[in-house]
Coordinates of C-alpha atoms in Angstrom, one line a residue:
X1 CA -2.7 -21.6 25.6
X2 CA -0.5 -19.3 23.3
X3 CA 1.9 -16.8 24.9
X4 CA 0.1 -13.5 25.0
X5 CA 3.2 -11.8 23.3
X6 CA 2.3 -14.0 20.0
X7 CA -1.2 -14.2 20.4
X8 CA -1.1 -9.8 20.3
X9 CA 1.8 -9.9 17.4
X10 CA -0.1 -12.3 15.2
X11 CA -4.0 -10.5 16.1
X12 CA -1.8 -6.9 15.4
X13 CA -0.6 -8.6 12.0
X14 CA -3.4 -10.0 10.5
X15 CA -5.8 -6.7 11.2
X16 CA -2.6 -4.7 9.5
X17 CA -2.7 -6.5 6.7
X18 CA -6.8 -6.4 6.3
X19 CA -6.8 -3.0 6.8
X20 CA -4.0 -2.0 4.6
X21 CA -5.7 -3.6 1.4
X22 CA -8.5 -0.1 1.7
X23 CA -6.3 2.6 2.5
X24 CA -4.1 1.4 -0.3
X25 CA -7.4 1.7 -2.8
X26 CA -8.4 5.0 -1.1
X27 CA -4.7 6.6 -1.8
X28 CA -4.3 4.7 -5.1
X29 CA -7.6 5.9 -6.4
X30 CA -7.3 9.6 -5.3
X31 CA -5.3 11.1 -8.2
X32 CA -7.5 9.2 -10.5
X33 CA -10.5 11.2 -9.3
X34 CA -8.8 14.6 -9.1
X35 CA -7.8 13.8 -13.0
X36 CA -11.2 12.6 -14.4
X37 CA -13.2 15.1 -12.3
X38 CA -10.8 17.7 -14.0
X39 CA -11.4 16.8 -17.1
X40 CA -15.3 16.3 -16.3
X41 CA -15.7 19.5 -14.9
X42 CA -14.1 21.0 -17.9
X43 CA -16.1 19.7 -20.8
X44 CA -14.4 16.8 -22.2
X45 CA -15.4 13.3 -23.3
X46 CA -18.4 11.7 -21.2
X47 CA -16.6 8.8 -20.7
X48 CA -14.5 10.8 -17.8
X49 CA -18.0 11.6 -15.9
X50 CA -18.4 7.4 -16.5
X51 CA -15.1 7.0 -15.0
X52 CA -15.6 9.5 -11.7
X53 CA -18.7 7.9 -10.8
X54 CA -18.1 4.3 -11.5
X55 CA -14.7 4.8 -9.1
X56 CA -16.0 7.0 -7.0
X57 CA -18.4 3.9 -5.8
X58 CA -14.9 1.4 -5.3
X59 CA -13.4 4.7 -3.3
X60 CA -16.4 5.4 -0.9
X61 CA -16.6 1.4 -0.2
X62 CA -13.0 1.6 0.6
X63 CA -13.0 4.7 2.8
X64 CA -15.6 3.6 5.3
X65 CA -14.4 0.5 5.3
X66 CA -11.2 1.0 5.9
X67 CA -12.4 3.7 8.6
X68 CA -13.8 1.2 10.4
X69 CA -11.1 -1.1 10.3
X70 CA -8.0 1.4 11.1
X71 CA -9.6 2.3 14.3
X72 CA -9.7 -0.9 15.8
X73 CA -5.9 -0.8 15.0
X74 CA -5.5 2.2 16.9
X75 CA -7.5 0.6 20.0
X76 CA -5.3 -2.5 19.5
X77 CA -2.7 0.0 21.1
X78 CA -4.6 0.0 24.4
X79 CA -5.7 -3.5 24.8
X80 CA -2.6 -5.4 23.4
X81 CA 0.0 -3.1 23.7
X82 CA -0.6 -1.1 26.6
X83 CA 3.0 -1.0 27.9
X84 CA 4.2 0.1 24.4
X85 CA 1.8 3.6 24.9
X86 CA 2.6 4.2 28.2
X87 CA 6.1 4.1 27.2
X88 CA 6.2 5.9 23.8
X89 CA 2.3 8.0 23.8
X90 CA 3.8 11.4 24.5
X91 CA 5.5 11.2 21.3
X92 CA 3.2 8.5 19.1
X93 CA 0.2 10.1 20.4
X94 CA 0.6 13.2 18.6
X95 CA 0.8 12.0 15.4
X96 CA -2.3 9.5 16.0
X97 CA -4.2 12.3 17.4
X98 CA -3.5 15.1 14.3
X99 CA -4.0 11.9 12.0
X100 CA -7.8 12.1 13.1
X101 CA -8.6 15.7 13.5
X102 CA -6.6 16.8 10.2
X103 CA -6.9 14.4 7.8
X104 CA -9.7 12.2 8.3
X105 CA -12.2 15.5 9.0
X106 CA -10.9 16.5 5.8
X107 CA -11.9 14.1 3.8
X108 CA -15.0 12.5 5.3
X109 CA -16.5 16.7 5.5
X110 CA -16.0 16.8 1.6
X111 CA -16.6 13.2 0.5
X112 CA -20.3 14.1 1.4
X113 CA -20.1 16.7 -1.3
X114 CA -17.8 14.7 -3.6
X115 CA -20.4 11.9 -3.5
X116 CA -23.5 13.3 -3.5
X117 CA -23.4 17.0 -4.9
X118 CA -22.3 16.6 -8.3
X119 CA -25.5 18.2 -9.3
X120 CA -25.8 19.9 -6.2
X121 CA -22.7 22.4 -5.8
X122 CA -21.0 24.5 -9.1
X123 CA -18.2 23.1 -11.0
X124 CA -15.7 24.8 -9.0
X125 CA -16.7 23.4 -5.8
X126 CA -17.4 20.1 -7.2
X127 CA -13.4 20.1 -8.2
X128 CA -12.2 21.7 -5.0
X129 CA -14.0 18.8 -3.0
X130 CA -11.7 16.1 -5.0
X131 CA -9.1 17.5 -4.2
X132 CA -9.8 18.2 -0.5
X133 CA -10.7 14.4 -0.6
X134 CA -7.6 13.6 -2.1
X135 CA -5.6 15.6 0.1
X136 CA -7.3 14.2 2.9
X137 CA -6.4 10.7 1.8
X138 CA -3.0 11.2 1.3
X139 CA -2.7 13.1 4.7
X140 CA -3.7 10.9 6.4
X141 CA -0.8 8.4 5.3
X142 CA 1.9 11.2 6.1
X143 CA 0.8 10.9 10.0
X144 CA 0.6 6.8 10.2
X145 CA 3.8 6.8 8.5
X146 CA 5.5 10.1 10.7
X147 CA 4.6 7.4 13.4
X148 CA 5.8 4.2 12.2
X149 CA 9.1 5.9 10.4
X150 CA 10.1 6.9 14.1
X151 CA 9.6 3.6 15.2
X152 CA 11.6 2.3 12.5
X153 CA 14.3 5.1 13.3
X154 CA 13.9 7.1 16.6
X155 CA 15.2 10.4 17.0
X156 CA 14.2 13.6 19.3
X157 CA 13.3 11.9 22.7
X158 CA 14.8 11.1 25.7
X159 CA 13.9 8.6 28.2
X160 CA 13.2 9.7 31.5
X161 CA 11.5 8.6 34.7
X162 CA 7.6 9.3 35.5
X163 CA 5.8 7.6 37.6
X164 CA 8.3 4.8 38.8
X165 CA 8.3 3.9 34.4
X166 CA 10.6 5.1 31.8
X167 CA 9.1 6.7 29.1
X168 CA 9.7 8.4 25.8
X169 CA 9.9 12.2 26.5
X170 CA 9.8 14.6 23.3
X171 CA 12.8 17.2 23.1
X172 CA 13.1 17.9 19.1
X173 CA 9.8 17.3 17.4
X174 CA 11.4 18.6 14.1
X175 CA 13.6 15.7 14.5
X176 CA 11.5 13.2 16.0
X177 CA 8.4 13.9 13.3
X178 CA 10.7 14.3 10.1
X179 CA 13.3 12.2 10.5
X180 CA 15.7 10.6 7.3
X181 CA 13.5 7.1 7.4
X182 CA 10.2 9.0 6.5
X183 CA 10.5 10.7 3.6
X184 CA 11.5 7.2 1.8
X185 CA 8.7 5.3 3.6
X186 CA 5.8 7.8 2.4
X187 CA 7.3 8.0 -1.4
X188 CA 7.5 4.3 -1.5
X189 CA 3.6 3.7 0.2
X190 CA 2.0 6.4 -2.1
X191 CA 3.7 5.2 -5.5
X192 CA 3.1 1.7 -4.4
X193 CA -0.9 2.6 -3.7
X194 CA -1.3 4.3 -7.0
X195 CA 0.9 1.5 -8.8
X196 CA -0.7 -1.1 -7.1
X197 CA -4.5 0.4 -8.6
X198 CA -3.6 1.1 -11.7
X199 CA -2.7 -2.7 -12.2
X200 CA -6.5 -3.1 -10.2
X201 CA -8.0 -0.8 -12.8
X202 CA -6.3 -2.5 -16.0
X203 CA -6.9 -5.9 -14.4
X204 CA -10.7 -5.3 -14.5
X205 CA -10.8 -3.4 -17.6
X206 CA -9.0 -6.0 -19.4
X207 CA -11.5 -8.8 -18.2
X208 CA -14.3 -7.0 -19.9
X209 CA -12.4 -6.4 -23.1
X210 CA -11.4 -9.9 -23.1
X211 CA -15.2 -10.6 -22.7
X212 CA -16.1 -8.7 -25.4
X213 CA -13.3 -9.1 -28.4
X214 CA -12.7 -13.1 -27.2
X215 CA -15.6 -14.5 -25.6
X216 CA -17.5 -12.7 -28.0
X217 CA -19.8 -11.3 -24.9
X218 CA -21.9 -8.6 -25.2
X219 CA -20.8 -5.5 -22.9
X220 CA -22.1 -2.2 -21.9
X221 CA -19.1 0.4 -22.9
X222 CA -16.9 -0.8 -24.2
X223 CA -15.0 2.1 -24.9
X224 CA -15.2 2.9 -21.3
X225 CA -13.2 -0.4 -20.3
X226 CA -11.0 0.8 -23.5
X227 CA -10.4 4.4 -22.3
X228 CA -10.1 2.5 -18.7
X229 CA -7.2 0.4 -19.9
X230 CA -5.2 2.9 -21.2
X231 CA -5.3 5.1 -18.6
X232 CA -3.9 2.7 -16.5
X233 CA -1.3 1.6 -18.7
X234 CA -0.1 5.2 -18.9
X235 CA 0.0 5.0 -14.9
X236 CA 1.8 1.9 -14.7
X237 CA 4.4 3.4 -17.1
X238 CA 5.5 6.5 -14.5
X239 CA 5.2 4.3 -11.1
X240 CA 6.4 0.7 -12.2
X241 CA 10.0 2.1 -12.9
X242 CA 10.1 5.1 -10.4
X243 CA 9.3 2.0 -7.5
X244 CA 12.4 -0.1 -8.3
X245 CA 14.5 2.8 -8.7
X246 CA 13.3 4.4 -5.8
X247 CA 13.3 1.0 -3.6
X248 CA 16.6 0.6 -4.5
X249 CA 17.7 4.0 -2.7
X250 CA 15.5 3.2 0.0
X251 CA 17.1 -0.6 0.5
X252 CA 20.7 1.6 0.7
X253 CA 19.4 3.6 4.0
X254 CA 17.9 0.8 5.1
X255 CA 21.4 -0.4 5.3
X256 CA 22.6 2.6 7.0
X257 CA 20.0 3.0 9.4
X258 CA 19.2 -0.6 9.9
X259 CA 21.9 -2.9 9.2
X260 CA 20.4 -6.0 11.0
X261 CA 17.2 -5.8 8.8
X262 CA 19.1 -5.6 5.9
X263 CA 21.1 -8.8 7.2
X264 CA 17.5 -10.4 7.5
X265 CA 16.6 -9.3 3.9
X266 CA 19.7 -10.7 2.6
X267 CA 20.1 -13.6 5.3
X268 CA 23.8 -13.1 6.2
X269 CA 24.9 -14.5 9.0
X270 CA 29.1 -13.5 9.1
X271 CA 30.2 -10.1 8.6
X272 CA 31.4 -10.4 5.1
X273 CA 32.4 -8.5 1.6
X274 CA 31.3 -9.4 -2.0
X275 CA 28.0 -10.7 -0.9
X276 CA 26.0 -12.3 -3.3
X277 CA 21.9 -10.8 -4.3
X278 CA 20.3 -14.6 -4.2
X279 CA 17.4 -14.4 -6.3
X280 CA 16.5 -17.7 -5.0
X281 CA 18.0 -20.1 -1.9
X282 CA 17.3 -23.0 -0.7
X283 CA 18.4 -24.7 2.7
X284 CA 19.1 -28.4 1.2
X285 CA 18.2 -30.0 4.8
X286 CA 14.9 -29.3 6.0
X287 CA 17.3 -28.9 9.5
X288 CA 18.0 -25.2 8.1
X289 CA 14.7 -24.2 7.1
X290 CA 14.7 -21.0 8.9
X291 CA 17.7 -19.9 6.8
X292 CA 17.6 -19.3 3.4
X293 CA 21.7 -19.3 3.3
X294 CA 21.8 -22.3 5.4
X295 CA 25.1 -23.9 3.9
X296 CA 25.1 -26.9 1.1
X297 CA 22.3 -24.7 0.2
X298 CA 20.6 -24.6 -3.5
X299 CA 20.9 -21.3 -5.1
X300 CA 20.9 -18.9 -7.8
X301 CA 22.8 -15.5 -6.8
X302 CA 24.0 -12.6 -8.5
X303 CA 28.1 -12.1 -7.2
X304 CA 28.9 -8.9 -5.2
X305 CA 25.3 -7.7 -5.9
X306 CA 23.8 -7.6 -2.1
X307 CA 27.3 -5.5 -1.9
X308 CA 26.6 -3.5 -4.5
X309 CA 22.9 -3.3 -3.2
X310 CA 24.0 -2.1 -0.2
X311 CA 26.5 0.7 -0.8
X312 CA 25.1 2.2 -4.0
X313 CA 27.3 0.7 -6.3
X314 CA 30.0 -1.2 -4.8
X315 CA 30.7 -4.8 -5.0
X316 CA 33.3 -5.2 -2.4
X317 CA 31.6 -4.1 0.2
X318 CA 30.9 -5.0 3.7
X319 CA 27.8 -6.0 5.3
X320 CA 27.5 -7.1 8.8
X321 CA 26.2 -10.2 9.8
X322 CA 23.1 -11.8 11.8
X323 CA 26.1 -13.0 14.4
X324 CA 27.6 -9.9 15.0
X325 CA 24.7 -8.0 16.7
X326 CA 23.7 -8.4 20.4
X327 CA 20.3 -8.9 20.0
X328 CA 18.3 -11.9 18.2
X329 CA 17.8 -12.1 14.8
X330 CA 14.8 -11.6 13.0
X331 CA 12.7 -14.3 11.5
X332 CA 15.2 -14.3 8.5
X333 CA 13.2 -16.5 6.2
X334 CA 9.9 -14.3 6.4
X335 CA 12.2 -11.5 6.0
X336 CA 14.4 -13.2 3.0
X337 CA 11.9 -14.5 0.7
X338 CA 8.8 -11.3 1.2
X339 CA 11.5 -9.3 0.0
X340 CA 12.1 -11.2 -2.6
X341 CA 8.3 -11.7 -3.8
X342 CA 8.1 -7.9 -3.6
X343 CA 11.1 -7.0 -5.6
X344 CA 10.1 -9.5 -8.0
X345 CA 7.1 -8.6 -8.2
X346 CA 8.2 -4.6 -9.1
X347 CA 9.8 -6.4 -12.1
X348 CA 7.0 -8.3 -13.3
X349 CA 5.2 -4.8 -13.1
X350 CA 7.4 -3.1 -15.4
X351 CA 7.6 -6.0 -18.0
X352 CA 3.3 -5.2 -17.8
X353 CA 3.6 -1.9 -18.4
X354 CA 6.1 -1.9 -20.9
X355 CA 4.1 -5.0 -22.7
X356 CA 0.9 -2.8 -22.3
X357 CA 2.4 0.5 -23.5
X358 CA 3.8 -1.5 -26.8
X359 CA 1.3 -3.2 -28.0
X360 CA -0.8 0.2 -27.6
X361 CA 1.8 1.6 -29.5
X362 CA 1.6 -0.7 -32.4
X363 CA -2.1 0.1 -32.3
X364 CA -2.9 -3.9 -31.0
X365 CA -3.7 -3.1 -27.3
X366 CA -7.2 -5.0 -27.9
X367 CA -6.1 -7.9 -29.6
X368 CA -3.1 -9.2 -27.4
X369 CA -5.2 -12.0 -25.3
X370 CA -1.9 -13.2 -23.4
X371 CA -1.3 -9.5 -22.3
X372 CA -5.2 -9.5 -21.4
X373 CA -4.8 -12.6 -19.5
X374 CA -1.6 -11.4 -18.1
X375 CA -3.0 -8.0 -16.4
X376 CA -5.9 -9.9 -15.4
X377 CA -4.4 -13.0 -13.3
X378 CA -2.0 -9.2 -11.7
X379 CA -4.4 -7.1 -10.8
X380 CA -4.3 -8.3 -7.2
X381 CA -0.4 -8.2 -7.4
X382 CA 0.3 -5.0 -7.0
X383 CA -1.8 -5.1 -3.2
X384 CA 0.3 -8.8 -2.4
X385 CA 3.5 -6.8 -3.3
X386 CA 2.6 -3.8 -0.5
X387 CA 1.6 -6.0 2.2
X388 CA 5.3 -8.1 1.3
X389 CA 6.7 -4.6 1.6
X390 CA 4.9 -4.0 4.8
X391 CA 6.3 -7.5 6.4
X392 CA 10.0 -6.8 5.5
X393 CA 9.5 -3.7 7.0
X394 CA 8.0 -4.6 10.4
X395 CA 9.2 -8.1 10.3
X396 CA 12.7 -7.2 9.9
X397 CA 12.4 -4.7 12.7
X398 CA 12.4 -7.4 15.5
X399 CA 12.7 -7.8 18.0
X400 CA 11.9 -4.0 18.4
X401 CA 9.4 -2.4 18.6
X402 CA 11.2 1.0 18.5
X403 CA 14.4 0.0 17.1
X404 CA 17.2 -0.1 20.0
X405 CA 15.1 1.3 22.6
X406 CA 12.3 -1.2 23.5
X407 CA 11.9 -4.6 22.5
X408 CA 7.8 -5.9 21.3
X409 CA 8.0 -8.5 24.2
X410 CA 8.3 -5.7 26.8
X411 CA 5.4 -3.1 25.2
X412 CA 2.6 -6.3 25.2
X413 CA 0.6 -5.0 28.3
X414 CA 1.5 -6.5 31.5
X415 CA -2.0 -7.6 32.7
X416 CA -2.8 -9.4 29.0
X417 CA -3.6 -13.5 30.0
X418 CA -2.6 -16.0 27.2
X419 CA -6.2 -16.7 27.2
X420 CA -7.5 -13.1 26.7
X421 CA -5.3 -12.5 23.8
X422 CA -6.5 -16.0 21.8
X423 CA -9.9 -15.0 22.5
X424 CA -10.0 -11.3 21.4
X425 CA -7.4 -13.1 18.3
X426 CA -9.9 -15.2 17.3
X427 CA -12.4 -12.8 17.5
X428 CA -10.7 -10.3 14.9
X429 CA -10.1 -13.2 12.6
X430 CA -13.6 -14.2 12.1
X431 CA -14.9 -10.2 12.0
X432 CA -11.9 -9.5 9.7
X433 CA -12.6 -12.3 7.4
X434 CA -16.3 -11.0 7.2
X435 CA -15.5 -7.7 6.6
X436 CA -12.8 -8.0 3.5
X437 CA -15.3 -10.7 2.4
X438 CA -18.1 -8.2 2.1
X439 CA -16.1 -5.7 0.9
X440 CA -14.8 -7.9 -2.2
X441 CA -18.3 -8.7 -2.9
X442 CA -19.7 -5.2 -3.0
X443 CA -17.0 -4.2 -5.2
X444 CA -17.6 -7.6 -7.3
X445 CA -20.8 -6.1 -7.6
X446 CA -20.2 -2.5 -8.9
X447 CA -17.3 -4.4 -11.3
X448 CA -20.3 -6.0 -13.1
X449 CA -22.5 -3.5 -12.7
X450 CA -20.5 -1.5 -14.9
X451 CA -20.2 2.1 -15.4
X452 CA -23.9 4.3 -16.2
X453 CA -24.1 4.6 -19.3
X454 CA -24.6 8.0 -21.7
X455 CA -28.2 7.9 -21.5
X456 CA -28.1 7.4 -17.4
X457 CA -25.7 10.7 -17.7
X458 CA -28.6 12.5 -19.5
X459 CA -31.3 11.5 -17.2
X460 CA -28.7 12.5 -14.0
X461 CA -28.5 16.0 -15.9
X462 CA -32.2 16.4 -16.6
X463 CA -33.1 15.5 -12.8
X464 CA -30.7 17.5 -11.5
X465 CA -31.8 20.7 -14.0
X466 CA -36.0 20.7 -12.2
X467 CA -35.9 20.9 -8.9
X468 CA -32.6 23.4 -8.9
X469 CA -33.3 26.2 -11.0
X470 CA -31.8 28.2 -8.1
X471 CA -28.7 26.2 -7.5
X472 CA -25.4 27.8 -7.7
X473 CA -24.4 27.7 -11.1
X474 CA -20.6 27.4 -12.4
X475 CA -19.0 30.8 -10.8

């Protein structure tokens, strides 16, 4: 039977990285909304009432799904990891518990109205209700991630005794709640979410115009899939570039705060200057597979530039090795190559946007099939490239849990049977599965569905004008 410690770490992983996939759409889409409600409520093109309502549909299917699947996270706390809440709940529990109350009322409360009562509620309203649900969304990431960044980098606590146990005791929440780690973490998550659905958005809108001006298909608005495309090009252009260049501060305090993670990310093993960046590595014996630097190794490296990675600029400089720390190393190969994939990935997303914005520019945006097939084949990329993000940051944190103060093996709960753990494991992977498999084909659904057309905006205005002669009007 599997050892309940990795039965609980793999069942914790796999839910993560489910559930991450709809908060990621939820955040991504948000600003989208505010923007083409905006302009809706305002009096511009139809197409931007098109766009609200046909991504308004992908949001709401996002939300309560990933609703439902973050909470079994949070109960995942109790079952699996009970000695990991005992330990650390005075101060994890807060930001859990203000995660629920704040942000999550706030935007289920006016995703009612932001759904439903376009034709119900004034302008005004209508507006202040996307932003409430945007503000809701994006709330609720700054608690999950005041949580995790303390994890990652603990300050404001100290352990005492209570009840026979040491535990986390909360003496500076200013400190604890806000410390260096978290600002970087949320910049990089909501870019990343908004990044990562623009590249949905152009994906999907370049399939239909592909359909159209290629395949010669017949499809319902096509300017909407036009307007669609741009939009997102225009997206890509402000959060491709500000990711790498903001990555590439957050990668130099992950080397301050974090120096065995950032050993793992750049698998070395002796303390050493002038480090290579590998941009690829391979162990030549399959003896070494675990390490991606394994020696008589294959690979392609930049010189000094994991140096110059590391300390902003400089080439000669020192990073510590894997051997030099106490504790054991992470699994450096998951470590090495996600981060790889992900800053490879950013890359690949600039070229797109870039590609995209040029070929608008020369007025040939509709005709380029390779850039069609290109944003396409990437439009789940951006999604891949957060949950890689998401592995070399809790990956690389091992063997902690909270980083220096309590190792994962020792906050799996004490009672928890290798058998109990594969069972409930097991059970999450088949209701899991399920669930991102209805998901996909719901939205798979409203993807070729389409957007309502003009004359479907006309009838929604002429329905709604009867039976609310009295309703508020635009104050």
């Amino acid at each position: 039977m599997v050892d309940p410690v990795i039965a609980s770490r793999v069942q914790f992983a796999l839910t993560t990285i489910v559930h991450i996939i709809f908060p990621v759409m939820s955040m991504g889409l948000a600003p989208f909304l505010v923007y083409f409600t905006w302009r809706e409520v305002r009096g511009s093109e139809a197409v931007y009432e098109q766009l609200r309502r046909f991504w308004t549909k992908i949001f709401a299917v996002s939300f309560v799904v990933g609703t439902v699947t973050g909470i079994v996270l949070e109960f995942e706390f109790g079952t699996n990891f009970a000695a990991f809440s005992t330990f650390a709940g005075e101060l994890f529990g807060g930001p859990l518990a203000t995660e629920g109350m704040m942000a999550f009322m706030l935007e289920a409360t006016f995703l009612g109205i932001f759904v439903f009562g376009r034709e119900r509620v004034s302008d005004r309203l209508y507006f202040v209700s996307s932003l409430a649900v945007a503000a809701g969304t994006w709330l609720s990431a700054v608690w999950i991630l005041i949580a995790n960044s303390w994890m990652q980098l603990p300050r404001g606590y100290e352990l005492v005794e209570r009840g026979g146990q040491t535990v986390v005791h909360l003496t500076d929440p200013l400190a604890a709640y806000l410390n260096p780690r978290f600002m970087f973490m949320y910049v990089h998550m909501q870019n990343a979410a908004v990044e990562s659905v623009a590249l949905f958005m152009a994906g999907v809108a370049a399939y239909h115009i592909f359909k159209h001006y290629v395949w010669g298909y017949s499809v319902q608005e096509v300017d909407f899939w036009e307007k669609t495309l741009k939009i997102a090009i225009v997206a890509l252009l402000i959060t491709a570039p500000l990711q790498v260049l903001h990555g590439d501060m957050y990668a130099r305090h992950v080397h301050e705060t974090q120096p065995q993670k950032f050993a793992a990310m750049e698998a070395v093993w002796e303390t050493d200057s002038y480090v290579p960046e590998y941009l690829i590595a391979f162990p030549t014996s399959l003896d070494d597979i675990t390490n991606p630097r394994a020696k008589e190794l294959f690979g392609l490296g930049i010189p000094g530039g994991a140096s110059w990675l590391a300390s902003g600029g400089d080439p000669q400089a020192t990073i510590r090795g894997l051997n030099s720390f106490d504790t054991e190393a992470p699994p450096v190969a998951i470590v090495f190559w996600s981060f790889r994939a992900m800053v490879g990935l950013g890359f690949w997303f600039i070229l797109l946007a870039f590609w995209g914005g040029y070929r608008w520019w020369r007025g040939e945006l509709l005709e380029d099939d390779l850039l069609h097939k290109a944003l396409m084949g990437s439009s789940l990329l951006g999604i891949l490239a957060v949950e890689l993000g998401w592995v070399v940051t809790e990956v690389g944190r091992q063997p902690w849990v909270v980083q220096g103060v309590l190792k994962t093996a020792d906050g799996v709960s004490p009672g928890l049977t290798g058998t109990e753990a594969t069972i409930t494991l097991a059970g999450f992977v088949m209701a899991y599965a399920s669930l991102l498999a209805l998901y996909s084909y719901v939205v798979a659904r409203i993807i070729r569905a389409g957007p309502p057309s003009t004359e479907e905006l006309r009838t929604f205005v002429t329905e709604a004008d009867e039976p609310t002669a009295g309703a508020p009007g635009d104050d």
